[in-house]
PDB file of C-alpha atoms in Angstrom:
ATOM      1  CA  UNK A1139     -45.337-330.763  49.109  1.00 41.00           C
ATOM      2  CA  UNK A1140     -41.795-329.328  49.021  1.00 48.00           C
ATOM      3  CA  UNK A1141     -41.230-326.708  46.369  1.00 50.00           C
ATOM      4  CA  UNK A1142     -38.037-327.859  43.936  1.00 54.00           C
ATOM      5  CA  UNK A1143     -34.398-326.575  44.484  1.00 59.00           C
ATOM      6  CA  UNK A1144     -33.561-323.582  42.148  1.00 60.00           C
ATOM      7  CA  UNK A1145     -30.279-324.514  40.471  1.00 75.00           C
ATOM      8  CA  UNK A1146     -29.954-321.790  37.301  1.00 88.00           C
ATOM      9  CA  UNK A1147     -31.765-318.832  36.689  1.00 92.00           C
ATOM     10  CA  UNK A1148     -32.478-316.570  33.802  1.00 94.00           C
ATOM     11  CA  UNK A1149     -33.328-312.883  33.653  1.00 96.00           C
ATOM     12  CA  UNK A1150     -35.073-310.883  30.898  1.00 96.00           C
ATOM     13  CA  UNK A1151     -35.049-307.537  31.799  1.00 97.00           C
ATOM     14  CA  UNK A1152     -37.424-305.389  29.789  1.00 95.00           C
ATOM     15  CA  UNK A1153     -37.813-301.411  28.798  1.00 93.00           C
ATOM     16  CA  UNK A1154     -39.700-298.838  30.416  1.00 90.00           C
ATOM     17  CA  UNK A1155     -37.594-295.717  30.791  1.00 89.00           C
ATOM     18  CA  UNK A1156     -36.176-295.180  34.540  1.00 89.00           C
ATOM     19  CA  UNK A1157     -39.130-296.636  35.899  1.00 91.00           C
ATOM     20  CA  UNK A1158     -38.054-299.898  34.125  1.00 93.00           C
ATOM     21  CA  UNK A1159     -34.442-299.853  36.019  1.00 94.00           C
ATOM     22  CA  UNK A1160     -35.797-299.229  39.181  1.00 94.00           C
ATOM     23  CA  UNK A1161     -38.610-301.655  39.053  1.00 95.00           C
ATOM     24  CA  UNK A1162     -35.552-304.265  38.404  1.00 97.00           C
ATOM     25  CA  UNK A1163     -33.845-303.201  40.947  1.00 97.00           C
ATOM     26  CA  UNK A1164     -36.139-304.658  43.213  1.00 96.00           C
ATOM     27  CA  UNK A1165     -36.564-307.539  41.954  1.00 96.00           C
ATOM     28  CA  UNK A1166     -32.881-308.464  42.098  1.00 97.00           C
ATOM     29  CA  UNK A1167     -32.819-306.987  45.895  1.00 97.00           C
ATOM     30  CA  UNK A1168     -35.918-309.432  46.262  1.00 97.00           C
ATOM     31  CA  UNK A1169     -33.889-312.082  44.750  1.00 96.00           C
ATOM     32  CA  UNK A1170     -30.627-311.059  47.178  1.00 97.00           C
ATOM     33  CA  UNK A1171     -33.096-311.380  50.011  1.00 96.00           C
ATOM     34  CA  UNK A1172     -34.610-314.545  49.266  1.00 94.00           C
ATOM     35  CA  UNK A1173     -30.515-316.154  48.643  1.00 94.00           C
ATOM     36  CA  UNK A1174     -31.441-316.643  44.828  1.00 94.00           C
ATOM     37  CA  UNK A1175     -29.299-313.844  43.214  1.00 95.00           C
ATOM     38  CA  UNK A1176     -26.365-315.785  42.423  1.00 93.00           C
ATOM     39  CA  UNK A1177     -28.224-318.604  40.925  1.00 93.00           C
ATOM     40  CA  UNK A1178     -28.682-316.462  38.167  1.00 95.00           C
ATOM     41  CA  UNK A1179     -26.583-317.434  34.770  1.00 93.00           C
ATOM     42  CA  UNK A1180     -28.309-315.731  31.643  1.00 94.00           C
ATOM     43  CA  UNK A1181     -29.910-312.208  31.598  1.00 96.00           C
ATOM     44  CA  UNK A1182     -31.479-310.714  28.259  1.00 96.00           C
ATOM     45  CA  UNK A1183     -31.762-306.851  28.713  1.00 96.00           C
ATOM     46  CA  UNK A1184     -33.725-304.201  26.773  1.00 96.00           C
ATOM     47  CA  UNK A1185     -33.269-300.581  26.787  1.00 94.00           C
ATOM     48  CA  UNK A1186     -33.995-299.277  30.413  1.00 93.00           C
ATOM     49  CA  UNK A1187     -33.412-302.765  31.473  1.00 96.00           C
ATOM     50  CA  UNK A1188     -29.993-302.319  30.145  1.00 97.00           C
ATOM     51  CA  UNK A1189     -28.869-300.268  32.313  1.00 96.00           C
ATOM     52  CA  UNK A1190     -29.090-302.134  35.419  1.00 97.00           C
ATOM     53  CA  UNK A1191     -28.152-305.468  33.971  1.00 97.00           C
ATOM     54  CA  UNK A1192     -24.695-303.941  32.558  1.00 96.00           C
ATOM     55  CA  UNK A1193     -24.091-302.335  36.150  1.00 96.00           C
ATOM     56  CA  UNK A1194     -25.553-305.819  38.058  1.00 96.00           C
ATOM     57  CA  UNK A1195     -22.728-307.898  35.915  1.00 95.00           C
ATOM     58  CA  UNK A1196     -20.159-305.112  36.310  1.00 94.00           C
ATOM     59  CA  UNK A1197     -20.509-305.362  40.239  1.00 94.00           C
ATOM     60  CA  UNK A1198     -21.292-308.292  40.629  1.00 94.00           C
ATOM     61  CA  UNK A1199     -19.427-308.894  43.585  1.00 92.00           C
ATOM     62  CA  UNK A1200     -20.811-306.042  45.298  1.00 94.00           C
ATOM     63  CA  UNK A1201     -24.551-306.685  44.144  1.00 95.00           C
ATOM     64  CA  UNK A1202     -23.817-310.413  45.933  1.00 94.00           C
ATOM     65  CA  UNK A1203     -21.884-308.956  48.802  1.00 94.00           C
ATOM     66  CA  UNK A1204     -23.343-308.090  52.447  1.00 96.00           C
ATOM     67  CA  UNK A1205     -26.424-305.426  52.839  1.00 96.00           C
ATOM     68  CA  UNK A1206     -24.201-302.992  53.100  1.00 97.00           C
ATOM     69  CA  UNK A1207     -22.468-303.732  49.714  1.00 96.00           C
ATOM     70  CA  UNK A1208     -25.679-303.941  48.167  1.00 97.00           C
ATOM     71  CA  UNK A1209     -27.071-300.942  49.349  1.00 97.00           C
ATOM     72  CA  UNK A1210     -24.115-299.174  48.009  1.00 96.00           C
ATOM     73  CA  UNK A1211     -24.305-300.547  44.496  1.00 96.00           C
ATOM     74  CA  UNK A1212     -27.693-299.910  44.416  1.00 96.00           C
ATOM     75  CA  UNK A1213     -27.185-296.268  45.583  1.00 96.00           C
ATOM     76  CA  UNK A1214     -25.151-295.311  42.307  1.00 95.00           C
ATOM     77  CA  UNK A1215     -28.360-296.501  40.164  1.00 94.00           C
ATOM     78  CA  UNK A1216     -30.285-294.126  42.455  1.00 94.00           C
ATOM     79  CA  UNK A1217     -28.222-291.551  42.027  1.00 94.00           C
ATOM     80  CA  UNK A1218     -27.750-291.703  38.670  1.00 93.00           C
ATOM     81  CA  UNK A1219     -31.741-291.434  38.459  1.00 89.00           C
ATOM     82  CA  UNK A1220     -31.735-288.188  40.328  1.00 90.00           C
ATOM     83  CA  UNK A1221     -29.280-286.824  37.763  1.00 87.00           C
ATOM     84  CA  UNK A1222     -32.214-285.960  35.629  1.00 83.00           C
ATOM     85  CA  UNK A1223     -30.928-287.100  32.592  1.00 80.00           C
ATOM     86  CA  UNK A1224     -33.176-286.620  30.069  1.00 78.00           C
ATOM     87  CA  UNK A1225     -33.018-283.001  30.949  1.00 75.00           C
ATOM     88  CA  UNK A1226     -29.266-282.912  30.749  1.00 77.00           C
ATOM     89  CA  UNK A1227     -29.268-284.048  27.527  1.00 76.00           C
ATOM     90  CA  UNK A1228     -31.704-282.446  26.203  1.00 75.00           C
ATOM     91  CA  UNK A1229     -30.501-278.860  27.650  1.00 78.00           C
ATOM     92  CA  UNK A1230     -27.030-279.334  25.994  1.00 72.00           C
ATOM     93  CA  UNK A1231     -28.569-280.629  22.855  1.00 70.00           C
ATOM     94  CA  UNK A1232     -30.671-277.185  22.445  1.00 77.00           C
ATOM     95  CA  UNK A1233     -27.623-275.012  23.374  1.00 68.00           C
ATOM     96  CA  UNK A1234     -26.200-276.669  20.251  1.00 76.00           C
ATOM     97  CA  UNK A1235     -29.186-274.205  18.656  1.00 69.00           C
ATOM     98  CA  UNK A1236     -28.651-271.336  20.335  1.00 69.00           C
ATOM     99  CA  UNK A1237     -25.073-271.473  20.092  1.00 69.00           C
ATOM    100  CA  UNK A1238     -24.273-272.495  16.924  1.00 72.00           C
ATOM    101  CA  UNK A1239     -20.325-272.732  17.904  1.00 67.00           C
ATOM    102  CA  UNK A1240     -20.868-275.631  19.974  1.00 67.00           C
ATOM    103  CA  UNK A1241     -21.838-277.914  16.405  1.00 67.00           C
ATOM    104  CA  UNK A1242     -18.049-277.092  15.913  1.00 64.00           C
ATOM    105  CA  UNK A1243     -16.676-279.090  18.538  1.00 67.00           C
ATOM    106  CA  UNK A1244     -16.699-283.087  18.911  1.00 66.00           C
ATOM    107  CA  UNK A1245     -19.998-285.001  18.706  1.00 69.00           C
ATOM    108  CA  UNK A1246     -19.472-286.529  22.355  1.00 66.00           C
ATOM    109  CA  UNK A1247     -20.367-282.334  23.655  1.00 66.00           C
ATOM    110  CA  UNK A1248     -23.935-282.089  22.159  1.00 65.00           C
ATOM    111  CA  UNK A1249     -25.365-285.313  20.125  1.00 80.00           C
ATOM    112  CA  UNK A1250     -27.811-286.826  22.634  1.00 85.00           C
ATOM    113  CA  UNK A1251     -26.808-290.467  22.135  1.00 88.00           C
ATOM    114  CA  UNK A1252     -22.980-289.771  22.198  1.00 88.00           C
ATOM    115  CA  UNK A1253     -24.084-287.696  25.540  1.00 88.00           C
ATOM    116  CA  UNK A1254     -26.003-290.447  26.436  1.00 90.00           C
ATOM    117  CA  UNK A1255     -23.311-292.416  26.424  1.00 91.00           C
ATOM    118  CA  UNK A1256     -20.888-290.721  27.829  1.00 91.00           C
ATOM    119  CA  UNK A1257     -23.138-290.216  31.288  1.00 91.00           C
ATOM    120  CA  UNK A1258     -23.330-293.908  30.864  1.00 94.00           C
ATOM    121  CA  UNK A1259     -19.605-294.562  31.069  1.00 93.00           C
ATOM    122  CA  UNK A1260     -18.427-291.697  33.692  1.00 92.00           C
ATOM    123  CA  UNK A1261     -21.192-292.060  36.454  1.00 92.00           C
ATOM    124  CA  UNK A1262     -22.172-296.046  35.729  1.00 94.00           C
ATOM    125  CA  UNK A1263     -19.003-298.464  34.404  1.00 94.00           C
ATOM    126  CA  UNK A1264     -16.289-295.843  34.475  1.00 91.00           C
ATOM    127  CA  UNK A1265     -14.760-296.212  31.040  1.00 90.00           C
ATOM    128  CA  UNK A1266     -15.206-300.083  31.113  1.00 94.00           C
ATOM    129  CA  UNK A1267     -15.734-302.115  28.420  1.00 94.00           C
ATOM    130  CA  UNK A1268     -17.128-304.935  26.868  1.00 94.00           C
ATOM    131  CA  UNK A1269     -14.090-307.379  27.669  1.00 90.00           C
ATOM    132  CA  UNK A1270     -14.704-306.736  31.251  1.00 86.00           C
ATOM    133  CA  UNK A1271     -17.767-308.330  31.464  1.00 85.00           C
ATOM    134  CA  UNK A1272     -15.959-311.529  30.956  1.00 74.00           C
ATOM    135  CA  UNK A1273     -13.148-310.467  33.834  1.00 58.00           C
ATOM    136  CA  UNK A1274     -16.461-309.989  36.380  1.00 55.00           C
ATOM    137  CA  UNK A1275     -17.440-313.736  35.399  1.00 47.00           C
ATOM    138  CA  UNK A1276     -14.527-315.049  36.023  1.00 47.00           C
ATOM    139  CA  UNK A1277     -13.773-313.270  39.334  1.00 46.00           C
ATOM    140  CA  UNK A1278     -17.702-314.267  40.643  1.00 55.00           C
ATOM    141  CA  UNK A1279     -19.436-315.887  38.299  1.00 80.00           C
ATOM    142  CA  UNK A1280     -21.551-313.577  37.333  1.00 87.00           C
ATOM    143  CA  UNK A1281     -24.197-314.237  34.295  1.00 93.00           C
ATOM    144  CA  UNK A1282     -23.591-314.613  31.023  1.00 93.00           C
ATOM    145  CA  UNK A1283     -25.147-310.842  29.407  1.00 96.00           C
ATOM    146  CA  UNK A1284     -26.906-309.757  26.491  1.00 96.00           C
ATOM    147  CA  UNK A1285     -27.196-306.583  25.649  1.00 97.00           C
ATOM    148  CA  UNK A1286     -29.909-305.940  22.835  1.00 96.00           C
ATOM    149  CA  UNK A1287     -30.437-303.149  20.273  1.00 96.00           C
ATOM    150  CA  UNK A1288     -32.390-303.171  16.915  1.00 94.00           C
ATOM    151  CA  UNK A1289     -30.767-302.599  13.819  1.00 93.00           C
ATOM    152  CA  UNK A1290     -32.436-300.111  11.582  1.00 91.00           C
ATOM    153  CA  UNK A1291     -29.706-301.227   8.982  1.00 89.00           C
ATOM    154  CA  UNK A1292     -31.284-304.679   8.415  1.00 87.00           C
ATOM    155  CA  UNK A1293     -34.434-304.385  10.619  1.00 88.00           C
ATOM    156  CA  UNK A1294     -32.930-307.711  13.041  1.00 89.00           C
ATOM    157  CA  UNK A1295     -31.749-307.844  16.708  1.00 91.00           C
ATOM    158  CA  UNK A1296     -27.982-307.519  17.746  1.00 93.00           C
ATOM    159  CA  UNK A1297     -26.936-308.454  21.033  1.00 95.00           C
ATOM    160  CA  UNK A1298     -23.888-307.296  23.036  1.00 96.00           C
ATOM    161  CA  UNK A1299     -21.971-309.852  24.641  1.00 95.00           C
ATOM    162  CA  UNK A1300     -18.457-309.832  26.832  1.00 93.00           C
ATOM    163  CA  UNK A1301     -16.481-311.157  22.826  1.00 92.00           C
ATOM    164  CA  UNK A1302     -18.181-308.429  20.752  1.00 93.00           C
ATOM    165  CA  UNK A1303     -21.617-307.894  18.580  1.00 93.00           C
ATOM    166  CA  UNK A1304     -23.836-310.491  17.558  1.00 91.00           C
ATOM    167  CA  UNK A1305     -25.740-309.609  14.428  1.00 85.00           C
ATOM    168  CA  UNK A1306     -28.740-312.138  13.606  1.00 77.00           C
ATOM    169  CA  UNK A1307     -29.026-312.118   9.758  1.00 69.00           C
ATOM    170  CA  UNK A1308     -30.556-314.269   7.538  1.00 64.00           C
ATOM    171  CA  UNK A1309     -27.826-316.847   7.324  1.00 67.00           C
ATOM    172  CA  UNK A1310     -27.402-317.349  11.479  1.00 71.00           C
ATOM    173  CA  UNK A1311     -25.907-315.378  14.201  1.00 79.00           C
ATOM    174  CA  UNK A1312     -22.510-313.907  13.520  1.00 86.00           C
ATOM    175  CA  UNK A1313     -20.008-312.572  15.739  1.00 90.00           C
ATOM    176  CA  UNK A1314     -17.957-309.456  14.843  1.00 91.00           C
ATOM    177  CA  UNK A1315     -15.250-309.981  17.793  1.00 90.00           C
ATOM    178  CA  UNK A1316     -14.945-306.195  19.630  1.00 87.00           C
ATOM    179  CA  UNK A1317     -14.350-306.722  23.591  1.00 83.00           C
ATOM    180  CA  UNK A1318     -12.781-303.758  23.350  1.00 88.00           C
ATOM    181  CA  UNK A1319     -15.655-301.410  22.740  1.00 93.00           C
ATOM    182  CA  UNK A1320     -16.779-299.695  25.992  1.00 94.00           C
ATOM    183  CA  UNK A1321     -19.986-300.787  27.395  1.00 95.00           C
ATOM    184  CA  UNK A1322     -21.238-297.131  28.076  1.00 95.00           C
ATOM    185  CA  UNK A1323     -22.003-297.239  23.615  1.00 95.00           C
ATOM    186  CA  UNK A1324     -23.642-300.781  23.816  1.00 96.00           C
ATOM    187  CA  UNK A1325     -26.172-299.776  26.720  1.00 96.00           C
ATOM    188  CA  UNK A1326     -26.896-296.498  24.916  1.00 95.00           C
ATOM    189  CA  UNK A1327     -27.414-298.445  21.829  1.00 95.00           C
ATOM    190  CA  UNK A1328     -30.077-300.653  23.768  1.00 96.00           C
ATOM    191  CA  UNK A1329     -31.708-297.815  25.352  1.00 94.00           C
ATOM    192  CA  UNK A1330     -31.776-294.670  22.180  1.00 92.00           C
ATOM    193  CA  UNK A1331     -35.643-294.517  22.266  1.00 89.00           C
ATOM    194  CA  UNK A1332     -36.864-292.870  19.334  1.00 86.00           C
ATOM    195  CA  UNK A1333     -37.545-289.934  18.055  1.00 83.00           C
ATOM    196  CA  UNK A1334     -35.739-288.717  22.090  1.00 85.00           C
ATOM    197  CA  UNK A1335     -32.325-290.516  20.787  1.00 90.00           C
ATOM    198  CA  UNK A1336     -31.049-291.121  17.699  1.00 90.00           C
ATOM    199  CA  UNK A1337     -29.646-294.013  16.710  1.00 93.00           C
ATOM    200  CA  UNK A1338     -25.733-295.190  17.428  1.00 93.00           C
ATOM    201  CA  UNK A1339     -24.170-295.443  14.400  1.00 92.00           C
ATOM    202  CA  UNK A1340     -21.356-298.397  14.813  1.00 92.00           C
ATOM    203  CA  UNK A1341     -18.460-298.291  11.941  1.00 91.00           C
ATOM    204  CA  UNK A1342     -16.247-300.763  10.934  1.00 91.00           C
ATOM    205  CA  UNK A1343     -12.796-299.132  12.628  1.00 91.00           C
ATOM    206  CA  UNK A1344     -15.119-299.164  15.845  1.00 90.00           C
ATOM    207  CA  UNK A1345     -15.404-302.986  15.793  1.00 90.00           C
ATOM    208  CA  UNK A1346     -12.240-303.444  13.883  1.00 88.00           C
ATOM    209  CA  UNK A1347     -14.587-305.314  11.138  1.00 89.00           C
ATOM    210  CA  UNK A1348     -14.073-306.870   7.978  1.00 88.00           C
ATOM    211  CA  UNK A1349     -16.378-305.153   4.958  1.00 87.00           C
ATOM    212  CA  UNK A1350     -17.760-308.961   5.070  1.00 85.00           C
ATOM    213  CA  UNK A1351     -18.583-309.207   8.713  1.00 87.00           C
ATOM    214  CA  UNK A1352     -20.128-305.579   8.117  1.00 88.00           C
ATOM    215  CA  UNK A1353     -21.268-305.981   4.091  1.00 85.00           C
ATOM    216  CA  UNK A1354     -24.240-302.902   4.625  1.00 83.00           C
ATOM    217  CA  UNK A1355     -21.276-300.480   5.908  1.00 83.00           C
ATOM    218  CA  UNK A1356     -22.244-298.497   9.731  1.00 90.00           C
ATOM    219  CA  UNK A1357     -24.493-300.199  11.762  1.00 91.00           C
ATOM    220  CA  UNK A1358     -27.164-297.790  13.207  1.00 93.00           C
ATOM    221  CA  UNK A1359     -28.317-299.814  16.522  1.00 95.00           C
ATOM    222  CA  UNK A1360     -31.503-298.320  18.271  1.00 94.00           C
ATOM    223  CA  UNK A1361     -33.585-299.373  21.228  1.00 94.00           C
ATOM    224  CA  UNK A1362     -33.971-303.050  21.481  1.00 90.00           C
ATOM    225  CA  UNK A1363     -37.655-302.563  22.800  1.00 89.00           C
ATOM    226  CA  UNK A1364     -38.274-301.575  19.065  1.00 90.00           C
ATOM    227  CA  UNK A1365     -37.727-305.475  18.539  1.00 89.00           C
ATOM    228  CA  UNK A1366     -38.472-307.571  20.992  1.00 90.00           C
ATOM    229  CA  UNK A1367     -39.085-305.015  24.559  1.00 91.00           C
ATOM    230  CA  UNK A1368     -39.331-307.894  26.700  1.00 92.00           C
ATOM    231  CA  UNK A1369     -36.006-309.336  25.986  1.00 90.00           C
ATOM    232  CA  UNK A1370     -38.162-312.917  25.444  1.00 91.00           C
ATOM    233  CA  UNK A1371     -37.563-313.719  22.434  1.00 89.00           C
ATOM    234  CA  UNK A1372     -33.729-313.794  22.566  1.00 89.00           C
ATOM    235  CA  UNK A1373     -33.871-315.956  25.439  1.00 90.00           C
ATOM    236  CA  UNK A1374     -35.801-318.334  24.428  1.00 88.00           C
ATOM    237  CA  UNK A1375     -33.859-318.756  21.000  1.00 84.00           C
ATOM    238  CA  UNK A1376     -30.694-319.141  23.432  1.00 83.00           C
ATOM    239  CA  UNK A1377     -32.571-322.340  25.337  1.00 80.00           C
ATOM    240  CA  UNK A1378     -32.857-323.268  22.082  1.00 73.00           C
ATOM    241  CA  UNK A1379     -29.509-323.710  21.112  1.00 68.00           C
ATOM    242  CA  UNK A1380     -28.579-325.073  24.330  1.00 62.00           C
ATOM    243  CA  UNK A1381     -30.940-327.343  24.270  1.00 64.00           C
ATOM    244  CA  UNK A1382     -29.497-328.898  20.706  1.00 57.00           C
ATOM    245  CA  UNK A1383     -26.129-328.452  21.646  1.00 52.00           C
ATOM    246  CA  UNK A1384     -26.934-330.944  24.694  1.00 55.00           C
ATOM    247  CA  UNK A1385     -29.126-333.360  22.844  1.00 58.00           C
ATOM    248  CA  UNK A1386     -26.247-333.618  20.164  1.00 55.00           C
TER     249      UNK A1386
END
C-alpha cells in the first residue's frame, strides 16, 4: 500500500529546558533529511521549544537551504547551549547582592528575565522583532508561529504572533497589534520558568495599548508550559477555527 502525500504540516514544540531545544532540533534535521521541512505551515511553541521555533522561522531560508546552510544555523543553537546560560544569569543576578551598586543601574544589567532576554536577542535574532517574522514568510514561506506564555494576570494563554499579542479572555481571542516588539521579550516570556525567572511584565507603552485592549493594566507573561507545556491545546483550537472558517 502506498503511504499518502504529505501536503501541510504542523509543529508543537514543547518545554523541557535545553534538552527540549536540542531534542527539536533533530527532529526538524530529521524532517530536512526526509524533504518534509518545508511542508511545515503552523508551529505552536512552549518555553524551551521557543527558542528554536523563533530561530527556525527567523532563518528559515537557511534551516531549508543546503547541508551546509543547515549545519550552520544549527551551529548558533549549539553554541548558544554551550554559553551556559543559566549560570550567566544567575552569576550577574547574585553580584546584584554583593554589589549593591549594580541595583542602581538599568534592569536589562541584572534582572534575570530582562538578561534573559537580552542573550536572546544579541546571540539568537539580533535585535529582531516580531514584524519580521512576517518578512521571513514572505521571503520563504516559512510557518505561521506562535509563541506561548501564561498570563499570571488572568490565569489564560497569550500567544505571540508576527501582528502582535493574542490574549484569550473570556469573551474570544483579542489582538493587541505590536509587530514592533522584539522577539528576544516574547521567547523569554515563553520560556521564564518559575521560581528560576520571573515573570515579564508587558505595559501598555510596550504594546502601544489601549487601557481597553489592556483593562487589568501590565501583563506579567510566564512560561507557557505552566498552561498547556505541550503546545496541544493551542493547536488544536487553531484547526478549530480553520476548520469553521472553511465549512462557512
Amino acid at each position: 500500500m502506498e503511504a499518502p502525500e504529505i501536503h501541510n504540516i504542523g509543529l508543537c514544540l514543547s518545554g523541557g529546558g535545553l534538552r527540549a531545544t536540542f531534542f527539536h532540533l533533530g527532529l526538524l534535521r530529521f524532517l530536512y533529511e526526509a524533504n518534509l521541512l518545508s511542508r511545515v505551515r503552523r508551529i505552536c511553541s512552549v518555553s524551551a521549544g521557543s527558542i528554536i521555533a523563533a530561530h527556525l522561522v527567523t532563518y528559515w531560508g537557511e534551516y531549508n537551504g543546503s547541508p551546509e546552510q543547515f549545519d550552520r544555523a544549527a551551529s548558533e543553537l549549539l553554541s548558544f547551549g554551550r554559553l551556559d546560560l543559566r549560570g550567566r544569569v544567575l552569576r550577574r543576578w547574585s553580584l546584584s547582592f554583593v554589589f549593591p551598586l549594580i541595583r542602581l543601574m538599568p534592569r536589562r544589567f541584572w534582572d534575570r528575565t530582562a538578561l534573559l532576554q537580552r542573550y536572546y536577542s544579541a546571540y539568537l535574532f539580533k535585535g529582531r522583532t516580531l514584524s519580521s517574522l512576517e518578512g521571513a514568510s514572505e521571503a520563504a514561506s516559512a510557518p505561521e508561529l506562535h509563541i506561548l506564555a501564561t498570563s499570571m494576570t488572568t490565569g489564560d494563554l497569550y500567544s505571540f504572533t508576527k501582528d502582535g499579542l493574542w490574549a484569550e479572555r473570556g469573551q474570544g481571542p483579542q489582538l493587541i497589534r505590536s509587530g514592533l516588539l522584539p522577539l528576544g521579550i516574547a521567547v523569554a516570556a515563553s520560556s521564564a520558568f518559575p521560581p528560576l525567572f520571573p515573570p515579564v511584565q508587558i505595559s501598555q507603552e510596550m504594546l502601544d495599548a489601549t487601557d481597553a485592549e489592556m483593562p487589568y493594566g501590565p501583563e506579567l507573561l510566564t512560561d507557557g508550559g505552566i498552561f498547556d507545556n505541550l503546545g496541544v491545546r493551542h493547536f488544536m483550537s487553531l484547526i478549530s477555527v480553520m476548520t469553521s472558517a472553511l465549512n462557512c
